[in-house]
XYZ file of C-alpha atoms in Angstrom:
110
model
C 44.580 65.225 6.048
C 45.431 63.034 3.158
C 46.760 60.592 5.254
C 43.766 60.580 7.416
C 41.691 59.810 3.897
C 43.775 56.891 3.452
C 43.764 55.784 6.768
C 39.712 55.793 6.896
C 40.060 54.310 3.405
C 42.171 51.369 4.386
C 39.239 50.306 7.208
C 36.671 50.372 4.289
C 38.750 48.447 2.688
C 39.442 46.443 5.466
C 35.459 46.187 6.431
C 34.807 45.441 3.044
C 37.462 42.402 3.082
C 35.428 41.205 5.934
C 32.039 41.441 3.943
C 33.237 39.698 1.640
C 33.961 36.931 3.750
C 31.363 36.949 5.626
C 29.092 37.206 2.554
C 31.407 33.907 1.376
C 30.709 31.933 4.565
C 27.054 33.155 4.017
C 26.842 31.714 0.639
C 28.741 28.348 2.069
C 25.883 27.870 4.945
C 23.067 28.312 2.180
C 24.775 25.811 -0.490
C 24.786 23.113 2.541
C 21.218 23.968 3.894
C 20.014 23.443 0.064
C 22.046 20.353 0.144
C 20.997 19.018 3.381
C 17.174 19.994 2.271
C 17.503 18.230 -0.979
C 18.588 14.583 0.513
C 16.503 14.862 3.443
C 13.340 15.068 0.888
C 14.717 12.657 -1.475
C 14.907 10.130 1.406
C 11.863 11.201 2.199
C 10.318 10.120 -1.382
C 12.578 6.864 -1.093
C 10.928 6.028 1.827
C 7.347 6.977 1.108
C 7.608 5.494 -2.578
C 8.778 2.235 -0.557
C 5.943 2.234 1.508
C 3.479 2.942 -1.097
C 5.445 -0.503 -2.949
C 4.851 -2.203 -0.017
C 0.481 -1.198 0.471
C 0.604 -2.087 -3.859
C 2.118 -5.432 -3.212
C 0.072 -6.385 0.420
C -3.076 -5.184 -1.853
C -1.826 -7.907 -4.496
C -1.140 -10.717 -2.327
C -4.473 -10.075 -0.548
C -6.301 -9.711 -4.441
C -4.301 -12.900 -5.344
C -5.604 -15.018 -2.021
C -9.207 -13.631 -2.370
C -9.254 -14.972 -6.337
C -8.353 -18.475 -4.772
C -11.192 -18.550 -1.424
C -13.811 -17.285 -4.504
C -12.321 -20.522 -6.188
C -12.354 -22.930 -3.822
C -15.940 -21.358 -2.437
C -17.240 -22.151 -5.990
C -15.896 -26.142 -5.966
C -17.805 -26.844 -2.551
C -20.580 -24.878 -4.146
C -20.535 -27.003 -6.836
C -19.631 -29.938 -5.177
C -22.641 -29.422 -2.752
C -24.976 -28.607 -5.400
C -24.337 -32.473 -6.412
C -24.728 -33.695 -3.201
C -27.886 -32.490 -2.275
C -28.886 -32.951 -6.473
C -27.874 -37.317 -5.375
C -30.079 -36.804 -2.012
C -32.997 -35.449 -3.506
C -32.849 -38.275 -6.104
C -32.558 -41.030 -3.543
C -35.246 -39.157 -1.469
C -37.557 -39.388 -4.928
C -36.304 -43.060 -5.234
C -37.332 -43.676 -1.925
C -40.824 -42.426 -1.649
C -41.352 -43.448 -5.049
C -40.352 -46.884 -3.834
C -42.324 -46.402 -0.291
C -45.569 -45.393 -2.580
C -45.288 -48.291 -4.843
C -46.170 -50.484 -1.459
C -49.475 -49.102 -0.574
C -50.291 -52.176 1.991
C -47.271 -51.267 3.956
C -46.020 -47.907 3.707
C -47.672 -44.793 3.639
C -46.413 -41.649 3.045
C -48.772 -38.589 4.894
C -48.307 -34.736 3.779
C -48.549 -33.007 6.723
């Protein structure tokens, strides 16, 4: 009967040398998964920092070429507020001029 014990002793043994490496191969495939999980979501926050560096600097560039229409959009302003300043000057000249000839001209409000 002893011998029986140690037979039925030896398969524990046995099934317990094959826990073990099952329980060791178990271990391995979580390590990797937790590896593989890790650099999959730090590309993932390379990428999506990238693209938020690439919205930030397209917002820029489009901040930047806005600051130079609302520049040029203020010369022609400016420019135009002349022009029309030196037509309503020669306009006064004019009928001033067109006035001062009563005979010949007249100007007639409508």
């Amino acid at each position: 009967m002893n011998a029986r014990f140690d037979q039925v002793d030896a398969r524990f043994d046995q099934v317990d040398a094959r826990f073990e490496q099952v329980d060791a191969k178990f271990e391995q495939f979580k390590a990797d998964v937790i590896y593989e999980f890790d650099h999959r979501l730090t590309l993932h926050n390379e990428i999506h920092h990238k693209g938020i560096a690439v919205i930030a600097e397209g917002h820029q560039m489009l901040s930047e070429k806005l600051e130079r229409v609302e520049v040029r959009i203020d010369h022609l302003e400016s420019e135009l507020s002349k022009k029309i300043d030196r037509i309503a000057a020669d306009v006064a000249a004019h009928r001033a001029d067109t006035e001062a000839h009563h005979g010949i001209y007249r100007v007639k409000e409508s």
